PDB file of C-alpha atoms and ligand atoms in Angstrom:
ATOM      1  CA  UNK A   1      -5.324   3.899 -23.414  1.00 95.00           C
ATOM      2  CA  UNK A   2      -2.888   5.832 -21.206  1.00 97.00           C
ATOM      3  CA  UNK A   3      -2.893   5.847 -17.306  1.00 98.00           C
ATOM      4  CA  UNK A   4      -1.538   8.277 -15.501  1.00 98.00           C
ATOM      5  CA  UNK A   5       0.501   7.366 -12.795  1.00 98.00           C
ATOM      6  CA  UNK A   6       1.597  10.386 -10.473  1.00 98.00           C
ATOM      7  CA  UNK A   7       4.684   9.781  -7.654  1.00 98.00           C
ATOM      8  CA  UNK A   8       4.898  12.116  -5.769  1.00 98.00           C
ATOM      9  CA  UNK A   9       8.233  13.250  -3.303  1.00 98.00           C
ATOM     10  CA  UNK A  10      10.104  10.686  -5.519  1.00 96.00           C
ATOM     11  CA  UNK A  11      13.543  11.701  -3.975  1.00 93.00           C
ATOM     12  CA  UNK A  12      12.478  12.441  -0.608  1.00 91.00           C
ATOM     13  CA  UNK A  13       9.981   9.787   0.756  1.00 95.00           C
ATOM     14  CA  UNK A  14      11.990   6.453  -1.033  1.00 87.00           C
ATOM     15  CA  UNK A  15      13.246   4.209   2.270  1.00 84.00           C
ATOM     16  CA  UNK A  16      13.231   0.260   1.278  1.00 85.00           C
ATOM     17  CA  UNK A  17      13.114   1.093  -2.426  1.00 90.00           C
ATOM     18  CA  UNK A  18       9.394   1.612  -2.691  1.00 95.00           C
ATOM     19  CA  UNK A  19      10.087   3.172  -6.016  1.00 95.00           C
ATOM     20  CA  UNK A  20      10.045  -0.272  -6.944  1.00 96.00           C
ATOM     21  CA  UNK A  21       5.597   0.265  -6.431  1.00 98.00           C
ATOM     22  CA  UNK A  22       5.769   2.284  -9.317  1.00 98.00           C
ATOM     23  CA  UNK A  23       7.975   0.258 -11.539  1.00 98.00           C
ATOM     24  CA  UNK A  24       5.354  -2.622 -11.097  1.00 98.00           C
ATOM     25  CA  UNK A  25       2.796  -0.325 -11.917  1.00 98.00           C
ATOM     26  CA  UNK A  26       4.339   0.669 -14.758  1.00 98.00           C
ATOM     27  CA  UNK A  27       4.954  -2.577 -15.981  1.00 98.00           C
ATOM     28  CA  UNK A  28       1.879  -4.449 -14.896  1.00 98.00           C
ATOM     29  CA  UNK A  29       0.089  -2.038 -17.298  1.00 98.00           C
ATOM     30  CA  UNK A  30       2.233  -2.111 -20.130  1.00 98.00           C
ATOM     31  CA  UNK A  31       1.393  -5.903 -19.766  1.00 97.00           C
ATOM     32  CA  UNK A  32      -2.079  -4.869 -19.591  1.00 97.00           C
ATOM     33  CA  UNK A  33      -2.174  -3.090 -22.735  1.00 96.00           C
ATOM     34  CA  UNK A  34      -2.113   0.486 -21.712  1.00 97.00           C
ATOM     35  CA  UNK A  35       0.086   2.576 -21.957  1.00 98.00           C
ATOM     36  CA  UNK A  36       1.551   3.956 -18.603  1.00 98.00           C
ATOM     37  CA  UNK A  37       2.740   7.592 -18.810  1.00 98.00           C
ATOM     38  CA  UNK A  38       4.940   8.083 -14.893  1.00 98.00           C
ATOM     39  CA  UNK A  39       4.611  11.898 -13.788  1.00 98.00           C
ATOM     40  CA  UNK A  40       7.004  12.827 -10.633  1.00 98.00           C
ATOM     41  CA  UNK A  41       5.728  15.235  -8.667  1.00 98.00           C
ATOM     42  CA  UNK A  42       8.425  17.157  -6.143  1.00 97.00           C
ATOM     43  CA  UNK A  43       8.207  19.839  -3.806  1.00 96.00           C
ATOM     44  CA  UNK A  44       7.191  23.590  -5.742  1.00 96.00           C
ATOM     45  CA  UNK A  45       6.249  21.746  -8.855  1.00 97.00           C
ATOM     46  CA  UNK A  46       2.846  22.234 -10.559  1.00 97.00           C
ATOM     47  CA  UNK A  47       0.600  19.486  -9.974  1.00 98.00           C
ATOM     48  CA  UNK A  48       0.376  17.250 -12.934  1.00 98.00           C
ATOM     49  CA  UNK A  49      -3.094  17.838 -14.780  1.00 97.00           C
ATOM     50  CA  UNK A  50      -3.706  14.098 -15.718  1.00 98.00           C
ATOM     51  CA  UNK A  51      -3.701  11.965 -12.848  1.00 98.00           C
ATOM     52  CA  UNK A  52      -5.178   8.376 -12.710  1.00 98.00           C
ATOM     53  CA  UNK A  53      -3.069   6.886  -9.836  1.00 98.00           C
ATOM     54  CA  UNK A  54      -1.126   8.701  -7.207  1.00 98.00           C
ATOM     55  CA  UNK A  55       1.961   7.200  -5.217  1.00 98.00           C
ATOM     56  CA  UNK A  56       3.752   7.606  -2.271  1.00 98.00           C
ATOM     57  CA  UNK A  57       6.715   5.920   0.037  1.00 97.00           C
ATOM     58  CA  UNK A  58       8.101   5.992   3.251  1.00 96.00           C
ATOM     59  CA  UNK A  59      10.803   8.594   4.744  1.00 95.00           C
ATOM     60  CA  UNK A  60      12.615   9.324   7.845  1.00 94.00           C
ATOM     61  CA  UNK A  61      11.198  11.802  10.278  1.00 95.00           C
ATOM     62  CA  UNK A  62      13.574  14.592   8.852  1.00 94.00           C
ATOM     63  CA  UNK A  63      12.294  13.936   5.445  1.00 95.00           C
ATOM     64  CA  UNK A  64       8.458  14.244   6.180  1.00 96.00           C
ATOM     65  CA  UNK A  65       9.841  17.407   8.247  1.00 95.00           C
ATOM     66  CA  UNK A  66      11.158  18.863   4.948  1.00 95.00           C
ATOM     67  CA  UNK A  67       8.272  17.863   2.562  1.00 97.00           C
ATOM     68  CA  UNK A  68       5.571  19.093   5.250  1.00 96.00           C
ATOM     69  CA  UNK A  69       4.849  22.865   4.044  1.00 97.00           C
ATOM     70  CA  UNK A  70       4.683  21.297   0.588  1.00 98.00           C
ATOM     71  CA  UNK A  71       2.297  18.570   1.047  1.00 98.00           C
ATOM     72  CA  UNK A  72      -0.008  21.414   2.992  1.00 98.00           C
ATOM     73  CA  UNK A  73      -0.027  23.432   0.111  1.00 98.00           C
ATOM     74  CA  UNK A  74      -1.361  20.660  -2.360  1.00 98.00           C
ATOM     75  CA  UNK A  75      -3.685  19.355   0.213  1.00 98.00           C
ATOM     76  CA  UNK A  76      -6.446  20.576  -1.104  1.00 98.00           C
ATOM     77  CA  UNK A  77      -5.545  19.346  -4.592  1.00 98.00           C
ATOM     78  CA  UNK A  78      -5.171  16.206  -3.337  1.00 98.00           C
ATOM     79  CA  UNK A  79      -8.437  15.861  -1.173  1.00 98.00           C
ATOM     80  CA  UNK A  80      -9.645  16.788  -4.295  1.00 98.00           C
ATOM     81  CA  UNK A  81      -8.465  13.695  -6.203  1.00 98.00           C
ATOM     82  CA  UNK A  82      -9.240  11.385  -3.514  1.00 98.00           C
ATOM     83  CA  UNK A  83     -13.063  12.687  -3.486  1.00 98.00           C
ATOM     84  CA  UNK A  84     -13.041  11.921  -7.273  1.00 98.00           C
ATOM     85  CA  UNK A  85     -11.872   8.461  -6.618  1.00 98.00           C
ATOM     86  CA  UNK A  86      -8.425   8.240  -7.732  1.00 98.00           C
ATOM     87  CA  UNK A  87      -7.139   5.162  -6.073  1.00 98.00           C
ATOM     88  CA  UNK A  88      -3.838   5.948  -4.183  1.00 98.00           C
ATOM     89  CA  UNK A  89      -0.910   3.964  -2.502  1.00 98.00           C
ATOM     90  CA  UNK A  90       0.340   5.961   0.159  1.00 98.00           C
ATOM     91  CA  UNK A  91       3.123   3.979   2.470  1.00 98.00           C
ATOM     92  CA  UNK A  92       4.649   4.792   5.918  1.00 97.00           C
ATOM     93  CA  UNK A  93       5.977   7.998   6.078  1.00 97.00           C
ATOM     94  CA  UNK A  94       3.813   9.679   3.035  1.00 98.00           C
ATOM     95  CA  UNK A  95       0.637   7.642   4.789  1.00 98.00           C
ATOM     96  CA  UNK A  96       1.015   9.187   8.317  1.00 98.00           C
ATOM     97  CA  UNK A  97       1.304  13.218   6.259  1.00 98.00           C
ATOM     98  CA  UNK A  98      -2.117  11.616   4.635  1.00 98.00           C
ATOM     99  CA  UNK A  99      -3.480  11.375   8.419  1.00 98.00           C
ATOM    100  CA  UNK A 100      -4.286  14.455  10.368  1.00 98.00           C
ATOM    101  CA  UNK A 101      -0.795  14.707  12.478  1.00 98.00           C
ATOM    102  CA  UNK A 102       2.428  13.055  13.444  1.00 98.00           C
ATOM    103  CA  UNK A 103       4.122  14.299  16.609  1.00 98.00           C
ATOM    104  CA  UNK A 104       7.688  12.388  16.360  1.00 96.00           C
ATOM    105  CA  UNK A 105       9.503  10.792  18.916  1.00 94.00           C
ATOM    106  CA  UNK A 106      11.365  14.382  19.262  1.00 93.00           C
ATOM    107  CA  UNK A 107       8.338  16.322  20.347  1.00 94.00           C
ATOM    108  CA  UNK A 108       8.333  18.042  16.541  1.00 95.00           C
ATOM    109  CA  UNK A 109       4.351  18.094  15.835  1.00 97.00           C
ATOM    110  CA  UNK A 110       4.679  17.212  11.629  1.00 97.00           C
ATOM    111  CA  UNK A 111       0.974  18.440  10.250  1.00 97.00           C
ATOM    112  CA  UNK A 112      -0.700  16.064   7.839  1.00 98.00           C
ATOM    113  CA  UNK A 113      -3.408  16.934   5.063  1.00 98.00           C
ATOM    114  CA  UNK A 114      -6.191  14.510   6.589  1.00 98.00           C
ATOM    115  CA  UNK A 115      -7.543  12.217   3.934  1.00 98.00           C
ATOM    116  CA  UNK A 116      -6.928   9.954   6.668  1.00 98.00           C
ATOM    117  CA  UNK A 117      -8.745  10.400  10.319  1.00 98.00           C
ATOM    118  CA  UNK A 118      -5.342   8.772  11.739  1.00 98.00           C
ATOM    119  CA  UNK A 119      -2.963  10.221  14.276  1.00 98.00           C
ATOM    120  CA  UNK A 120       0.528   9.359  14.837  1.00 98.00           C
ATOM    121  CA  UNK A 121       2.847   8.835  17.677  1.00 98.00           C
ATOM    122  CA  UNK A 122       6.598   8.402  17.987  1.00 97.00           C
ATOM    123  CA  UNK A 123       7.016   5.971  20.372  1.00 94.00           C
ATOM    124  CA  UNK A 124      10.443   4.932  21.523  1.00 91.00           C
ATOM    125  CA  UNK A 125      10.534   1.449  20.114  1.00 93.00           C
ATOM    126  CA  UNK A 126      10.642   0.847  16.664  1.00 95.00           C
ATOM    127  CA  UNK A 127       8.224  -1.836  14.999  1.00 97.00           C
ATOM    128  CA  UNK A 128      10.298  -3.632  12.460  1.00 96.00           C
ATOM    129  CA  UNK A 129       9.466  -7.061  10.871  1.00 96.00           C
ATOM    130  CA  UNK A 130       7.405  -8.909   8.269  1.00 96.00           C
ATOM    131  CA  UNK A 131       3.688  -8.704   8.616  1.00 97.00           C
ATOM    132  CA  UNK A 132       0.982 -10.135   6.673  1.00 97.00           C
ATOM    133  CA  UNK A 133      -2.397  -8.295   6.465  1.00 98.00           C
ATOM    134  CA  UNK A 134      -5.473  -9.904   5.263  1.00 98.00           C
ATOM    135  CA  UNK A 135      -8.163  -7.511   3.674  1.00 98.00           C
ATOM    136  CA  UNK A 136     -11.512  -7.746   1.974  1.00 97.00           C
ATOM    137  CA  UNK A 137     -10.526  -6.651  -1.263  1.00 97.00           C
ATOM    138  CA  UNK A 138      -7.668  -7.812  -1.997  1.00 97.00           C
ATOM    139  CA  UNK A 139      -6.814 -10.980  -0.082  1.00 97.00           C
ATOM    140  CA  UNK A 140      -3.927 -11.346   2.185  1.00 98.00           C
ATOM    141  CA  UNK A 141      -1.171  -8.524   1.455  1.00 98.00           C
ATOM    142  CA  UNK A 142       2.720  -9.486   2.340  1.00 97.00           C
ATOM    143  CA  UNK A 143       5.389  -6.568   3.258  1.00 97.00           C
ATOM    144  CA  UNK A 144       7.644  -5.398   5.753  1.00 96.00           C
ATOM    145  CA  UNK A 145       7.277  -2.619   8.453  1.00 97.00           C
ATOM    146  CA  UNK A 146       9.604  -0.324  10.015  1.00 96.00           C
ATOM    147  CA  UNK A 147       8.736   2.888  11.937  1.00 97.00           C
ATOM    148  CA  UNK A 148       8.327   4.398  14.975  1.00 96.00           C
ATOM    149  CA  UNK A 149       5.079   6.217  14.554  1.00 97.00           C
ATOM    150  CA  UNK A 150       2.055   4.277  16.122  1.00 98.00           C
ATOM    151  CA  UNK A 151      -1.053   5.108  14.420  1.00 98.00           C
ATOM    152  CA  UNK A 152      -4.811   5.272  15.833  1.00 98.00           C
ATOM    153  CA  UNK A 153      -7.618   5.415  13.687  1.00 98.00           C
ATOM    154  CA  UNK A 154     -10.586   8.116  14.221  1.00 98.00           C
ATOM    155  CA  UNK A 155     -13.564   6.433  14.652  1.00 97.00           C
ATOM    156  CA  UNK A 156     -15.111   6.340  11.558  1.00 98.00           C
ATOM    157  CA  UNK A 157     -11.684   5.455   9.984  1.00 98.00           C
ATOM    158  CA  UNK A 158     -12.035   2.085   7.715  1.00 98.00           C
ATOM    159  CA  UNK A 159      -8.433   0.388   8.175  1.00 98.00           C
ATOM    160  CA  UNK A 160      -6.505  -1.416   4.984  1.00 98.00           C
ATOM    161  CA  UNK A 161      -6.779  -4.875   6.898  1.00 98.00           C
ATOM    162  CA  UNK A 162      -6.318  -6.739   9.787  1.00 98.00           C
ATOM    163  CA  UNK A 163      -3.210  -7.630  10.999  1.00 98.00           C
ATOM    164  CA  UNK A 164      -2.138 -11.556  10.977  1.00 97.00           C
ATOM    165  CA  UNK A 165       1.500 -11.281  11.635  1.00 96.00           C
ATOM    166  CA  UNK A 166       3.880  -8.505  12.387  1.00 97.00           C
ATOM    167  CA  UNK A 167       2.408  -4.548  13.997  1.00 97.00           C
ATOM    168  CA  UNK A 168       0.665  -2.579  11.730  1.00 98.00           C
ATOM    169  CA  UNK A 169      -0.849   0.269  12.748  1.00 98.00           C
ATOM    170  CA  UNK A 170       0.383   0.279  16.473  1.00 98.00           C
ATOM    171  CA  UNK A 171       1.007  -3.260  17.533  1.00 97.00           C
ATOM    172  CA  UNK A 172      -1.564  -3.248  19.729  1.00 97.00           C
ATOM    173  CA  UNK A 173      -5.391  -3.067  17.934  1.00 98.00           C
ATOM    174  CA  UNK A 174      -4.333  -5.295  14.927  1.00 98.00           C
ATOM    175  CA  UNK A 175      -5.848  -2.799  12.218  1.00 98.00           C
ATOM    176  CA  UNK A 176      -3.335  -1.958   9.640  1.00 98.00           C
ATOM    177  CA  UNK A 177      -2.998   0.714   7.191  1.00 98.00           C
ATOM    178  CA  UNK A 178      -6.196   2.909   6.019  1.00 98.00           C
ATOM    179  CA  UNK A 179      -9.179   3.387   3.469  1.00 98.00           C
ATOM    180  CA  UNK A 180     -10.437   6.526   2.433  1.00 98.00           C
ATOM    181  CA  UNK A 181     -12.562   5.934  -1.264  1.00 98.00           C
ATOM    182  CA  UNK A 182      -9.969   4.727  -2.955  1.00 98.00           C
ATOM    183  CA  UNK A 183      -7.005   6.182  -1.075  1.00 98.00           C
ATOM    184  CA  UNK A 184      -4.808   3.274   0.325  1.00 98.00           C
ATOM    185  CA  UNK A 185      -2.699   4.204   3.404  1.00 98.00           C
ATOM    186  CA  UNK A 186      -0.266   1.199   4.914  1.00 98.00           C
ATOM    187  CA  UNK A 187       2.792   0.751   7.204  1.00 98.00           C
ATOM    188  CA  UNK A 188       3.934  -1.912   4.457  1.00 98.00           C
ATOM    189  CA  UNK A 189       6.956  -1.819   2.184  1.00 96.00           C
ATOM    190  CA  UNK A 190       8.724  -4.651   0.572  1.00 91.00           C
ATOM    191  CA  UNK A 191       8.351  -2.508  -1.821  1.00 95.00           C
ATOM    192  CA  UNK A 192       4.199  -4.046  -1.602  1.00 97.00           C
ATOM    193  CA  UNK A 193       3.519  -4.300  -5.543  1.00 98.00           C
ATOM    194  CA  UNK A 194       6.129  -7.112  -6.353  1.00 97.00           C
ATOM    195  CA  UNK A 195       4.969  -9.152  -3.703  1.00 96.00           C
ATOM    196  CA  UNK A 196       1.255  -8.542  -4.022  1.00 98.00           C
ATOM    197  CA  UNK A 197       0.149  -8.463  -7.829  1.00 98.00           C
ATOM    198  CA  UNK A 198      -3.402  -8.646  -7.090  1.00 98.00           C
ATOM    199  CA  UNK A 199      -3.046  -5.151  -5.004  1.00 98.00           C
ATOM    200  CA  UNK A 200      -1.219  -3.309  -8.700  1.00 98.00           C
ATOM    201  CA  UNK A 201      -3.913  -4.926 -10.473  1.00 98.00           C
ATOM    202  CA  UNK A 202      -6.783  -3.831  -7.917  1.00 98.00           C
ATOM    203  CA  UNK A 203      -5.220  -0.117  -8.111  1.00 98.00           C
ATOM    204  CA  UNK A 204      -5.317  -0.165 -12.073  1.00 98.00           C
ATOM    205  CA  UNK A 205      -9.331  -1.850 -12.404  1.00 97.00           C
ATOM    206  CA  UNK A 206     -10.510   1.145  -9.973  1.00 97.00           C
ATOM    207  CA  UNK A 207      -8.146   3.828 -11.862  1.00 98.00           C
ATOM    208  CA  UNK A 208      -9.868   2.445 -15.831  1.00 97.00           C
ATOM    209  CA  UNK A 209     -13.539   2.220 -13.252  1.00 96.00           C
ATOM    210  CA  UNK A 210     -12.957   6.169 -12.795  1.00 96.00           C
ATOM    211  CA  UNK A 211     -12.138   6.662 -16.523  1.00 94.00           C
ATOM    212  CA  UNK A 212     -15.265   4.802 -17.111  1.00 94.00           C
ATOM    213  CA  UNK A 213     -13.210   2.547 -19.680  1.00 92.00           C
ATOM    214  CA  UNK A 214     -14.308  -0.675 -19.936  1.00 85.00           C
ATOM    215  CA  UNK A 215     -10.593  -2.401 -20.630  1.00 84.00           C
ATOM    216  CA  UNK A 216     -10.511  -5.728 -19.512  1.00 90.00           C
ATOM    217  CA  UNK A 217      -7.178  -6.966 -17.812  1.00 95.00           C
ATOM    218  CA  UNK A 218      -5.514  -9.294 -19.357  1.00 95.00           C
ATOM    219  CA  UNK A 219      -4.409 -12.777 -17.441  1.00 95.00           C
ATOM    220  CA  UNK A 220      -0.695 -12.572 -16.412  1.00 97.00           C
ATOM    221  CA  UNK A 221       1.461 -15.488 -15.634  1.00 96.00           C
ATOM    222  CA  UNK A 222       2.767 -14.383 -12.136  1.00 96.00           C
ATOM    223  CA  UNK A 223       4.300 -17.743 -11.303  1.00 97.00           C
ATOM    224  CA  UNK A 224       7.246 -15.495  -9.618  1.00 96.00           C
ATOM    225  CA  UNK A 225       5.225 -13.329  -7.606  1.00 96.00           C
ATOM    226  CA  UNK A 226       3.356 -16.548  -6.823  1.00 97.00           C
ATOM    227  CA  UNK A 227       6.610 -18.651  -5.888  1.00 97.00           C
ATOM    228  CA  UNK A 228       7.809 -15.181  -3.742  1.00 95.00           C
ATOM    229  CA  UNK A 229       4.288 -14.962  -1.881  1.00 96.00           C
ATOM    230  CA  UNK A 230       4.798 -18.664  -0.794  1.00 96.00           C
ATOM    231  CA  UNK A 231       8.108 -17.547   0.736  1.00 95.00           C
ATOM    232  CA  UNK A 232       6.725 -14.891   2.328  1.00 94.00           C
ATOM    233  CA  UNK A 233       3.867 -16.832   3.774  1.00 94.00           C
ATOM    234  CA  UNK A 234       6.494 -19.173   5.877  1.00 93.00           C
ATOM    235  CA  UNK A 235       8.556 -15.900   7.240  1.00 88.00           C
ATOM    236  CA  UNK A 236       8.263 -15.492  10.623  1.00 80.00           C
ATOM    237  CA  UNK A 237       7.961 -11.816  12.441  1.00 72.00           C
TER     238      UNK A 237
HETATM  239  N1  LIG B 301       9.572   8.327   9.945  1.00 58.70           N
HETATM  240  C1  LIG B 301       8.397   7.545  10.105  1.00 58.70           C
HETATM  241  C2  LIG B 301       8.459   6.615  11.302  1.00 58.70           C
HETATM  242  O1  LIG B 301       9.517   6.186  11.700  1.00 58.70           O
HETATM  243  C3  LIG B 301       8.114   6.749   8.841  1.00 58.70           C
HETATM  244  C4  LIG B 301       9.103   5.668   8.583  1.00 58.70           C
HETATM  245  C5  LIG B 301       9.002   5.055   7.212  1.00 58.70           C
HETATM  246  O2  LIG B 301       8.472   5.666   6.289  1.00 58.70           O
HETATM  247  N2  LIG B 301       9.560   3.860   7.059  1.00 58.70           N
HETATM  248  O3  LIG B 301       7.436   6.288  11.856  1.00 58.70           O
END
């Protein structure tokens, strides 16, 4: 069975390597038994037609900046997906253009396509470290964090997790990251998949859920990933 896995501002929105999301993907359902078929979507390209599982990484303010009229334009395309369930990993820079606005530390007001009811801040002090989120669904995630914008959620807003070490969202309300369906916003790279197999996995059980296919994963010895979470557990902030 194929999956579909769309990245989208591949060249752009890449800080910390978080390519390295999709590569686990890629392999993690190889491994699986699929067969994963990677679609890169940049700025003025038509929107692939098969989608399954849609990716995004960070990027520096000047980056988002660049990739802003673009994202607006595919908004709608992409609302679209999310309503339809396609789960999504959307980190840092590409998660704040998924939130409603991000005014930069500059004053520049960058407009975001609002899967997200989030808002975002540059603040003056960059919050850089390791953190460690725990969530419902899929345990305690490991990454690292490094940005300026300080995110609020809306009211209704359902974070990733709570924060047990490091900022998050804004350093200040412990919630990290956000939940819309299955659209997964988060501060953390790493890149996150390497470090946090059961989050790959989770992302490729909701994508076959959608399809309605009733593939059942198969059990993957992930002694390394285990061995590397166990190093990340002892890191300090
Ligand atoms: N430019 C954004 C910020 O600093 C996002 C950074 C990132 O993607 N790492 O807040």
């Amino acid at each position: 069975m194929k999956l579909h896995v769309v990245h989208i501002y591949p060249n752009e929105m890449n800080t910390y390597g978080d390519r390295g999301n999709l590569l686990v993907l890629e392999k993690r359902a190889q491994w699986h038994g699929l067969e994963p078929v990677i679609h890169y979507y940049s700025a003025g390209d038509l929107f692939p037609k098969e989608v399954d599982i849609v990716l995004g990484g960070g990027g520096q303010d000047s980056a988002q900046s660049d990739i802003q009229k673009d994202i607006l334009r595919i908004g709608n395309k992409l609302h679209t997906l999310v309503d339809a369930g396609v789960p999504m990993l959307m980190v840092c820079g590409t998660y704040q253009l998924f939130g409603n606005r991000f005014l930069t530390v500059d004053g520049k007001e960058i407009k975001g396509i609002g899967v997200f009811d989030v808002e975002t801040i540059g603040g003056a002090k960059r919050l850089i470290g390791n953190i460690a989120v725990e969530t419902e669904e899929f345990g305690t995630l490991y990454g690292f964090e490094n940005h300026s914008g300080q995110t609020r959620l809306g009211q209704d807003q359902p974070e990733l997790g709570k924060v047990a070490r490091g900022n998050g969202n804004n350093g200040e309300d412990k919630t990290e990251g956000a939940r819309t369906r299955n659209a997964i916003g988060t501060y953390m790279h790493g890149p996150l998949l390497p470090n946090n197999p059961q989050l790959a996995d989770g992302l490729i059980r909701l994508a076959l859920q959608r399809k309605g296919a009733t593939v059942q994963l198969k059990s993957i010895d992930d002694e390394l990933a285990v061995r590397s979470r166990q190093n990340a557990a002892k890191r300090s902030y």
